[in-house]
PDB file of C-alpha atoms in Angstrom:
ATOM      1  CA  UNK E 179       6.684  -0.593  15.158  1.00 86.00           C
ATOM      2  CA  UNK E 180       7.738  -4.137  13.230  1.00 92.00           C
ATOM      3  CA  UNK E 181       7.409  -6.116  10.263  1.00 98.00           C
ATOM      4  CA  UNK E 182       4.224  -7.067   9.200  1.00 98.00           C
ATOM      5  CA  UNK E 183       3.940 -10.464   7.312  1.00 98.00           C
ATOM      6  CA  UNK E 184       0.873 -10.135   5.113  1.00 98.00           C
ATOM      7  CA  UNK E 185       0.485 -14.113   4.826  1.00 98.00           C
ATOM      8  CA  UNK E 186       0.474 -14.510   8.552  1.00 98.00           C
ATOM      9  CA  UNK E 187      -2.390 -11.560   8.854  1.00 98.00           C
ATOM     10  CA  UNK E 188      -4.404 -13.193   6.253  1.00 98.00           C
ATOM     11  CA  UNK E 189      -4.084 -16.832   7.648  1.00 98.00           C
ATOM     12  CA  UNK E 190      -6.487 -15.310  10.559  1.00 98.00           C
ATOM     13  CA  UNK E 191      -9.068 -13.577   8.471  1.00 98.00           C
ATOM     14  CA  UNK E 192     -11.842 -16.674   8.194  1.00 96.00           C
ATOM     15  CA  UNK E 193     -14.713 -14.323   6.450  1.00 96.00           C
ATOM     16  CA  UNK E 194     -15.239 -12.222   3.628  1.00 97.00           C
ATOM     17  CA  UNK E 195     -15.959  -8.621   2.933  1.00 97.00           C
ATOM     18  CA  UNK E 196     -14.199  -8.253   6.785  1.00 97.00           C
ATOM     19  CA  UNK E 197     -11.239  -5.990   6.363  1.00 98.00           C
ATOM     20  CA  UNK E 198      -8.257  -6.809   9.456  1.00 98.00           C
ATOM     21  CA  UNK E 199      -6.354  -3.689  10.266  1.00 98.00           C
ATOM     22  CA  UNK E 200      -2.748  -4.535  10.495  1.00 98.00           C
ATOM     23  CA  UNK E 201      -1.305  -1.311  10.824  1.00 98.00           C
ATOM     24  CA  UNK E 202      -1.846   2.502  10.474  1.00 98.00           C
ATOM     25  CA  UNK E 203      -0.049   4.957   8.358  1.00 98.00           C
ATOM     26  CA  UNK E 204      -0.834   8.819   8.950  1.00 98.00           C
ATOM     27  CA  UNK E 205      -4.559   8.232  10.146  1.00 97.00           C
ATOM     28  CA  UNK E 206      -5.747   5.611   7.370  1.00 98.00           C
ATOM     29  CA  UNK E 207      -6.171   1.807   8.281  1.00 98.00           C
ATOM     30  CA  UNK E 208      -4.135  -0.318   6.437  1.00 98.00           C
ATOM     31  CA  UNK E 209      -6.064  -3.529   5.975  1.00 98.00           C
ATOM     32  CA  UNK E 210      -6.245  -7.140   4.744  1.00 98.00           C
ATOM     33  CA  UNK E 211      -9.456  -8.498   3.222  1.00 98.00           C
ATOM     34  CA  UNK E 212     -10.827 -11.210   1.675  1.00 98.00           C
ATOM     35  CA  UNK E 213     -13.314 -11.155  -0.830  1.00 96.00           C
ATOM     36  CA  UNK E 214     -15.377 -13.667  -2.847  1.00 98.00           C
ATOM     37  CA  UNK E 215     -19.311 -12.765  -4.275  1.00 98.00           C
ATOM     38  CA  UNK E 216     -20.410  -9.186  -4.910  1.00 96.00           C
ATOM     39  CA  UNK E 217     -20.084  -6.121  -2.829  1.00 96.00           C
ATOM     40  CA  UNK E 218     -22.970  -3.463  -3.141  1.00 95.00           C
ATOM     41  CA  UNK E 219     -22.008  -0.312  -5.607  1.00 97.00           C
ATOM     42  CA  UNK E 220     -20.971   2.136  -3.337  1.00 96.00           C
ATOM     43  CA  UNK E 221     -19.089   5.626  -3.346  1.00 96.00           C
ATOM     44  CA  UNK E 222     -16.926   7.322  -0.793  1.00 96.00           C
ATOM     45  CA  UNK E 223     -17.365  11.059  -1.120  1.00 96.00           C
ATOM     46  CA  UNK E 224     -14.226  12.371   0.589  1.00 96.00           C
ATOM     47  CA  UNK E 225     -11.812  10.225   0.402  1.00 97.00           C
ATOM     48  CA  UNK E 226      -9.876   7.742  -2.158  1.00 98.00           C
ATOM     49  CA  UNK E 227     -10.340   3.759  -2.050  1.00 97.00           C
ATOM     50  CA  UNK E 228      -6.664   1.540  -2.510  1.00 98.00           C
ATOM     51  CA  UNK E 229      -6.923  -1.574  -3.165  1.00 98.00           C
ATOM     52  CA  UNK E 230      -3.497  -3.794  -4.015  1.00 98.00           C
ATOM     53  CA  UNK E 231      -4.097  -7.642  -5.055  1.00 98.00           C
ATOM     54  CA  UNK E 232      -2.106  -9.903  -3.217  1.00 98.00           C
ATOM     55  CA  UNK E 233      -3.225 -13.272  -4.280  1.00 98.00           C
ATOM     56  CA  UNK E 234      -6.015 -14.197  -6.738  1.00 98.00           C
ATOM     57  CA  UNK E 235      -8.088 -12.090  -9.426  1.00 98.00           C
ATOM     58  CA  UNK E 236     -10.972  -9.616  -8.575  1.00 98.00           C
ATOM     59  CA  UNK E 237     -13.059  -7.194 -10.763  1.00 98.00           C
ATOM     60  CA  UNK E 238     -13.645  -3.393 -10.157  1.00 98.00           C
ATOM     61  CA  UNK E 239     -17.011  -2.587 -11.644  1.00 98.00           C
ATOM     62  CA  UNK E 240     -17.116   1.431 -12.220  1.00 97.00           C
ATOM     63  CA  UNK E 241     -20.649   2.942 -13.077  1.00 96.00           C
ATOM     64  CA  UNK E 242     -20.803   3.975 -16.393  1.00 94.00           C
ATOM     65  CA  UNK E 243     -17.531   2.410 -17.694  1.00 95.00           C
ATOM     66  CA  UNK E 244     -16.038  -1.013 -18.492  1.00 95.00           C
ATOM     67  CA  UNK E 245     -14.892  -3.491 -15.645  1.00 96.00           C
ATOM     68  CA  UNK E 246     -11.391  -3.774 -14.449  1.00 97.00           C
ATOM     69  CA  UNK E 247      -9.903  -6.770 -13.712  1.00 98.00           C
ATOM     70  CA  UNK E 248      -7.414  -6.491 -10.992  1.00 98.00           C
ATOM     71  CA  UNK E 249      -5.348  -9.591 -10.609  1.00 98.00           C
ATOM     72  CA  UNK E 250      -2.615 -10.506  -7.959  1.00 98.00           C
ATOM     73  CA  UNK E 251       0.330  -7.692  -8.164  1.00 98.00           C
ATOM     74  CA  UNK E 252      -1.713  -5.016  -9.313  1.00 98.00           C
ATOM     75  CA  UNK E 253      -3.258  -1.864  -7.480  1.00 98.00           C
ATOM     76  CA  UNK E 254      -6.623  -0.359  -8.564  1.00 98.00           C
ATOM     77  CA  UNK E 255      -7.157   3.160  -6.072  1.00 98.00           C
ATOM     78  CA  UNK E 256     -10.836   4.432  -7.061  1.00 98.00           C
ATOM     79  CA  UNK E 257     -10.785   8.198  -6.754  1.00 97.00           C
ATOM     80  CA  UNK E 258     -13.398   9.643  -4.449  1.00 97.00           C
ATOM     81  CA  UNK E 259     -16.891  10.038  -5.519  1.00 97.00           C
ATOM     82  CA  UNK E 260     -16.663   7.113  -7.906  1.00 97.00           C
ATOM     83  CA  UNK E 261     -19.564   4.522  -7.893  1.00 98.00           C
ATOM     84  CA  UNK E 262     -17.634   1.228  -7.857  1.00 97.00           C
ATOM     85  CA  UNK E 263     -18.457  -2.389  -6.360  1.00 97.00           C
ATOM     86  CA  UNK E 264     -15.500  -4.551  -6.231  1.00 97.00           C
ATOM     87  CA  UNK E 265     -16.486  -8.331  -6.831  1.00 98.00           C
ATOM     88  CA  UNK E 266     -14.309 -11.919  -7.227  1.00 98.00           C
ATOM     89  CA  UNK E 267     -15.702 -15.016  -8.332  1.00 98.00           C
ATOM     90  CA  UNK E 268     -13.033 -16.746  -6.908  1.00 98.00           C
ATOM     91  CA  UNK E 269     -11.541 -15.817  -3.211  1.00 98.00           C
ATOM     92  CA  UNK E 270      -9.175 -12.968  -3.511  1.00 98.00           C
ATOM     93  CA  UNK E 271      -6.760 -11.440  -0.989  1.00 98.00           C
ATOM     94  CA  UNK E 272      -6.524  -7.994  -0.694  1.00 98.00           C
ATOM     95  CA  UNK E 273      -4.413  -4.943   0.632  1.00 98.00           C
ATOM     96  CA  UNK E 274      -6.818  -2.218   1.459  1.00 98.00           C
ATOM     97  CA  UNK E 275      -6.106   1.607   2.798  1.00 98.00           C
ATOM     98  CA  UNK E 276      -9.017   3.777   4.412  1.00 97.00           C
ATOM     99  CA  UNK E 277      -8.726   6.503   6.715  1.00 97.00           C
ATOM    100  CA  UNK E 278     -10.009   5.562  10.455  1.00 97.00           C
ATOM    101  CA  UNK E 279     -13.471   5.941  10.651  1.00 94.00           C
ATOM    102  CA  UNK E 280     -14.190   5.584   7.081  1.00 93.00           C
ATOM    103  CA  UNK E 281     -17.265   2.796   6.218  1.00 92.00           C
ATOM    104  CA  UNK E 282     -15.946   0.185   3.943  1.00 93.00           C
ATOM    105  CA  UNK E 283     -19.540   0.293   2.732  1.00 94.00           C
ATOM    106  CA  UNK E 284     -18.920   4.035   2.023  1.00 94.00           C
ATOM    107  CA  UNK E 285     -22.878   5.135   1.027  1.00 93.00           C
ATOM    108  CA  UNK E 286     -24.358   1.480   0.695  1.00 94.00           C
ATOM    109  CA  UNK E 287     -26.985   0.568   2.993  1.00 91.00           C
ATOM    110  CA  UNK E 288     -24.705  -2.274   3.861  1.00 91.00           C
ATOM    111  CA  UNK E 289     -23.940  -2.415   7.651  1.00 92.00           C
ATOM    112  CA  UNK E 290     -20.180  -1.597   7.927  1.00 93.00           C
ATOM    113  CA  UNK E 291     -17.325  -3.763   8.616  1.00 93.00           C
ATOM    114  CA  UNK E 292     -16.123  -4.057  12.329  1.00 92.00           C
ATOM    115  CA  UNK E 293     -12.629  -3.432  10.845  1.00 95.00           C
ATOM    116  CA  UNK E 294     -10.981  -5.698  13.839  1.00 96.00           C
ATOM    117  CA  UNK E 295      -7.245  -5.475  14.148  1.00 97.00           C
ATOM    118  CA  UNK E 296      -5.222  -8.430  14.585  1.00 97.00           C
TER     119      UNK E 296
ATOM    120  CA  UNK V 106      -8.344   5.655 -13.055  1.00 86.00           C
ATOM    121  CA  UNK V 107      -7.040   2.163 -14.124  1.00 92.00           C
ATOM    122  CA  UNK V 108      -5.825  -0.976 -13.428  1.00 98.00           C
ATOM    123  CA  UNK V 109      -1.794  -0.780 -12.557  1.00 98.00           C
ATOM    124  CA  UNK V 110       0.299  -3.601 -12.829  1.00 98.00           C
ATOM    125  CA  UNK V 111       3.381  -3.070 -10.153  1.00 98.00           C
ATOM    126  CA  UNK V 112       5.977  -5.360 -12.177  1.00 98.00           C
ATOM    127  CA  UNK V 113       5.031  -3.557 -15.836  1.00 98.00           C
ATOM    128  CA  UNK V 114       6.251  -0.353 -13.410  1.00 98.00           C
ATOM    129  CA  UNK V 115       8.983  -1.777 -11.917  1.00 98.00           C
ATOM    130  CA  UNK V 116      10.645  -2.470 -15.205  1.00 98.00           C
ATOM    131  CA  UNK V 117      10.481   1.323 -16.123  1.00 98.00           C
ATOM    132  CA  UNK V 118      12.696   1.702 -12.831  1.00 98.00           C
ATOM    133  CA  UNK V 119      16.427   1.707 -13.661  1.00 96.00           C
ATOM    134  CA  UNK V 120      18.458   3.287 -11.173  1.00 96.00           C
ATOM    135  CA  UNK V 121      18.634   2.740  -7.312  1.00 97.00           C
ATOM    136  CA  UNK V 122      16.505   5.452  -4.508  1.00 97.00           C
ATOM    137  CA  UNK V 123      15.199   6.854  -7.152  1.00 97.00           C
ATOM    138  CA  UNK V 124      11.027   6.643  -6.328  1.00 98.00           C
ATOM    139  CA  UNK V 125       8.445   6.865  -9.422  1.00 98.00           C
ATOM    140  CA  UNK V 126       5.205   7.933  -8.631  1.00 98.00           C
ATOM    141  CA  UNK V 127       2.798   5.351  -9.957  1.00 98.00           C
ATOM    142  CA  UNK V 128      -0.887   6.360  -8.674  1.00 98.00           C
ATOM    143  CA  UNK V 129      -2.292   8.939  -6.389  1.00 98.00           C
ATOM    144  CA  UNK V 130      -4.278   8.082  -3.002  1.00 98.00           C
ATOM    145  CA  UNK V 131      -5.488  11.127  -0.936  1.00 98.00           C
ATOM    146  CA  UNK V 132      -2.432  13.437  -1.505  1.00 97.00           C
ATOM    147  CA  UNK V 133       0.136  10.618  -1.313  1.00 98.00           C
ATOM    148  CA  UNK V 134       2.157   9.391  -4.069  1.00 98.00           C
ATOM    149  CA  UNK V 135       2.329   5.706  -4.445  1.00 98.00           C
ATOM    150  CA  UNK V 136       5.718   4.651  -5.712  1.00 98.00           C
ATOM    151  CA  UNK V 137       7.657   1.632  -6.522  1.00 98.00           C
ATOM    152  CA  UNK V 138      11.613   1.906  -5.696  1.00 98.00           C
ATOM    153  CA  UNK V 139      14.487  -0.412  -6.335  1.00 98.00           C
ATOM    154  CA  UNK V 140      17.267  -0.621  -3.548  1.00 96.00           C
ATOM    155  CA  UNK V 141      20.551  -1.311  -3.200  1.00 98.00           C
ATOM    156  CA  UNK V 142      23.251  -0.489  -1.002  1.00 98.00           C
ATOM    157  CA  UNK V 143      22.646   1.900   2.350  1.00 96.00           C
ATOM    158  CA  UNK V 144      20.908   4.868   2.482  1.00 96.00           C
ATOM    159  CA  UNK V 145      21.375   7.783   5.115  1.00 96.00           C
ATOM    160  CA  UNK V 146      19.885   7.554   8.286  1.00 97.00           C
ATOM    161  CA  UNK V 147      16.993  10.277   8.016  1.00 96.00           C
ATOM    162  CA  UNK V 148      13.452  11.133   9.741  1.00 96.00           C
ATOM    163  CA  UNK V 149      10.333  12.480   8.604  1.00 96.00           C
ATOM    164  CA  UNK V 150       8.678  14.686  11.290  1.00 96.00           C
ATOM    165  CA  UNK V 151       5.485  15.120   9.663  1.00 96.00           C
ATOM    166  CA  UNK V 152       4.686  11.885   8.200  1.00 97.00           C
ATOM    167  CA  UNK V 153       4.719   8.359   8.482  1.00 98.00           C
ATOM    168  CA  UNK V 154       6.700   6.248   5.610  1.00 97.00           C
ATOM    169  CA  UNK V 155       5.191   3.170   3.991  1.00 98.00           C
ATOM    170  CA  UNK V 156       7.565   0.473   2.961  1.00 98.00           C
ATOM    171  CA  UNK V 157       5.969  -2.715   1.584  1.00 98.00           C
ATOM    172  CA  UNK V 158       8.823  -5.391  -0.273  1.00 98.00           C
ATOM    173  CA  UNK V 159       7.587  -6.812  -3.035  1.00 98.00           C
ATOM    174  CA  UNK V 160      10.400  -9.020  -4.432  1.00 98.00           C
ATOM    175  CA  UNK V 161      13.648  -9.612  -2.564  1.00 98.00           C
ATOM    176  CA  UNK V 162      14.985  -8.526   0.876  1.00 98.00           C
ATOM    177  CA  UNK V 163      15.457  -5.217   2.594  1.00 98.00           C
ATOM    178  CA  UNK V 164      16.598  -4.320   5.983  1.00 98.00           C
ATOM    179  CA  UNK V 165      15.284  -1.646   8.072  1.00 98.00           C
ATOM    180  CA  UNK V 166      17.834  -0.032  10.796  1.00 98.00           C
ATOM    181  CA  UNK V 167      16.294   1.675  13.396  1.00 97.00           C
ATOM    182  CA  UNK V 168      18.165   4.377  15.672  1.00 96.00           C
ATOM    183  CA  UNK V 169      18.830   2.836  19.087  1.00 94.00           C
ATOM    184  CA  UNK V 170      16.695  -0.381  17.968  1.00 95.00           C
ATOM    185  CA  UNK V 171      17.792  -4.010  16.704  1.00 95.00           C
ATOM    186  CA  UNK V 172      17.541  -3.767  12.852  1.00 96.00           C
ATOM    187  CA  UNK V 173      14.793  -5.764  11.152  1.00 97.00           C
ATOM    188  CA  UNK V 174      15.026  -7.560   8.076  1.00 98.00           C
ATOM    189  CA  UNK V 175      11.552  -6.682   5.667  1.00 98.00           C
ATOM    190  CA  UNK V 176      11.265  -9.880   2.961  1.00 98.00           C
ATOM    191  CA  UNK V 177       8.802  -9.713   0.052  1.00 98.00           C
ATOM    192  CA  UNK V 178       5.307  -9.790   1.028  1.00 98.00           C
ATOM    193  CA  UNK V 179       6.069  -8.085   4.283  1.00 98.00           C
ATOM    194  CA  UNK V 180       5.335  -4.229   5.574  1.00 98.00           C
ATOM    195  CA  UNK V 181       7.047  -1.752   8.114  1.00 98.00           C
ATOM    196  CA  UNK V 182       5.662   1.290   8.420  1.00 98.00           C
ATOM    197  CA  UNK V 183       8.143   3.838  10.450  1.00 98.00           C
ATOM    198  CA  UNK V 184       6.354   6.277  12.372  1.00 97.00           C
ATOM    199  CA  UNK V 185       6.873  10.081  12.190  1.00 97.00           C
ATOM    200  CA  UNK V 186       9.998  11.259  14.248  1.00 97.00           C
ATOM    201  CA  UNK V 187      11.929   7.930  14.181  1.00 97.00           C
ATOM    202  CA  UNK V 188      14.977   7.890  12.885  1.00 98.00           C
ATOM    203  CA  UNK V 189      15.653   5.059  10.102  1.00 97.00           C
ATOM    204  CA  UNK V 190      18.046   3.926   7.354  1.00 97.00           C
ATOM    205  CA  UNK V 191      16.766   1.434   4.595  1.00 97.00           C
ATOM    206  CA  UNK V 192      19.174  -0.708   3.086  1.00 98.00           C
ATOM    207  CA  UNK V 193      19.476  -3.786   0.930  1.00 98.00           C
ATOM    208  CA  UNK V 194      22.282  -6.808   0.217  1.00 98.00           C
ATOM    209  CA  UNK V 195      20.806  -7.402  -3.163  1.00 98.00           C
ATOM    210  CA  UNK V 196      18.462  -5.296  -5.180  1.00 98.00           C
ATOM    211  CA  UNK V 197      14.838  -5.217  -3.494  1.00 98.00           C
ATOM    212  CA  UNK V 198      11.804  -3.993  -5.092  1.00 98.00           C
ATOM    213  CA  UNK V 199       9.661  -1.842  -2.835  1.00 98.00           C
ATOM    214  CA  UNK V 200       6.145  -0.313  -2.899  1.00 98.00           C
ATOM    215  CA  UNK V 201       6.648   3.097  -1.246  1.00 98.00           C
ATOM    216  CA  UNK V 202       3.707   5.680  -0.158  1.00 98.00           C
ATOM    217  CA  UNK V 203       4.597   9.077   1.248  1.00 97.00           C
ATOM    218  CA  UNK V 204       2.739  12.355   1.195  1.00 97.00           C
ATOM    219  CA  UNK V 205       2.782  14.830  -2.201  1.00 97.00           C
ATOM    220  CA  UNK V 206       6.285  17.225  -1.661  1.00 94.00           C
ATOM    221  CA  UNK V 207       7.421  15.150   1.201  1.00 93.00           C
ATOM    222  CA  UNK V 208      11.306  14.971   0.167  1.00 92.00           C
ATOM    223  CA  UNK V 209      12.001  11.390   0.667  1.00 93.00           C
ATOM    224  CA  UNK V 210      15.137  11.608   2.022  1.00 94.00           C
ATOM    225  CA  UNK V 211      13.951  13.390   5.208  1.00 94.00           C
ATOM    226  CA  UNK V 212      16.364  15.593   7.035  1.00 93.00           C
ATOM    227  CA  UNK V 213      19.401  13.742   5.585  1.00 94.00           C
ATOM    228  CA  UNK V 214      21.501  15.900   3.559  1.00 92.00           C
ATOM    229  CA  UNK V 215      21.077  13.625   0.526  1.00 91.00           C
ATOM    230  CA  UNK V 216      19.723  15.386  -2.578  1.00 93.00           C
ATOM    231  CA  UNK V 217      15.877  14.444  -2.654  1.00 93.00           C
ATOM    232  CA  UNK V 218      14.952  12.211  -5.313  1.00 93.00           C
ATOM    233  CA  UNK V 219      12.755  13.774  -8.334  1.00 92.00           C
ATOM    234  CA  UNK V 220       9.941  11.419  -8.032  1.00 95.00           C
ATOM    235  CA  UNK V 221       8.680  10.936 -11.863  1.00 96.00           C
ATOM    236  CA  UNK V 222       5.576   9.257 -13.036  1.00 97.00           C
ATOM    237  CA  UNK V 223       5.975   6.357 -14.876  1.00 97.00           C
TER     238      UNK V 223
END
């Protein structure tokens, strides 16, 4: 039980698409992650997917819909079952919340991240 | 399903200790709230309580422990059952997550907030 500084935690993240757990909330992992480039399209059948951009700008591509820019200070929650792809031209820093045990890659073929705790 | 700008939402919040719902995540209300002054000490027996300071500085008082400052860019998650009191000398802006139906006042005698959606 302590105050968690997001920038301090992000300074310890050196890789892209590699969420690191910084806190727990009711069976969810609260994570920080850096993105750059494109993730695969995927969906999570049993959970919403929480993104809050802390620094930089990302784009959320949604199957069959216009893409949405998501900038620092903006949040995007992907409802369960919706096929989506986060991407970023330049590195972006994101707060991510997913239930413990949920692969960050959803139903895609990409290897799920290990989600280490920092 | 859309990008939510936290500052735009906070501009619509005129009162203190009055969380406003801005999104849904797996049965939780994602809210913005402005604090100033002292809230009552309280606990939530069945849920953790998620605070992320967006602007300004608050203090989290914890029964029987040292108080914790929580500044912009910092998060504090109060585990279920822990008696706590958020307070702020100057107005602070906070992102708050609680399960739907959970009174923001926990087990205190204070009237729970209505949690309007904006």
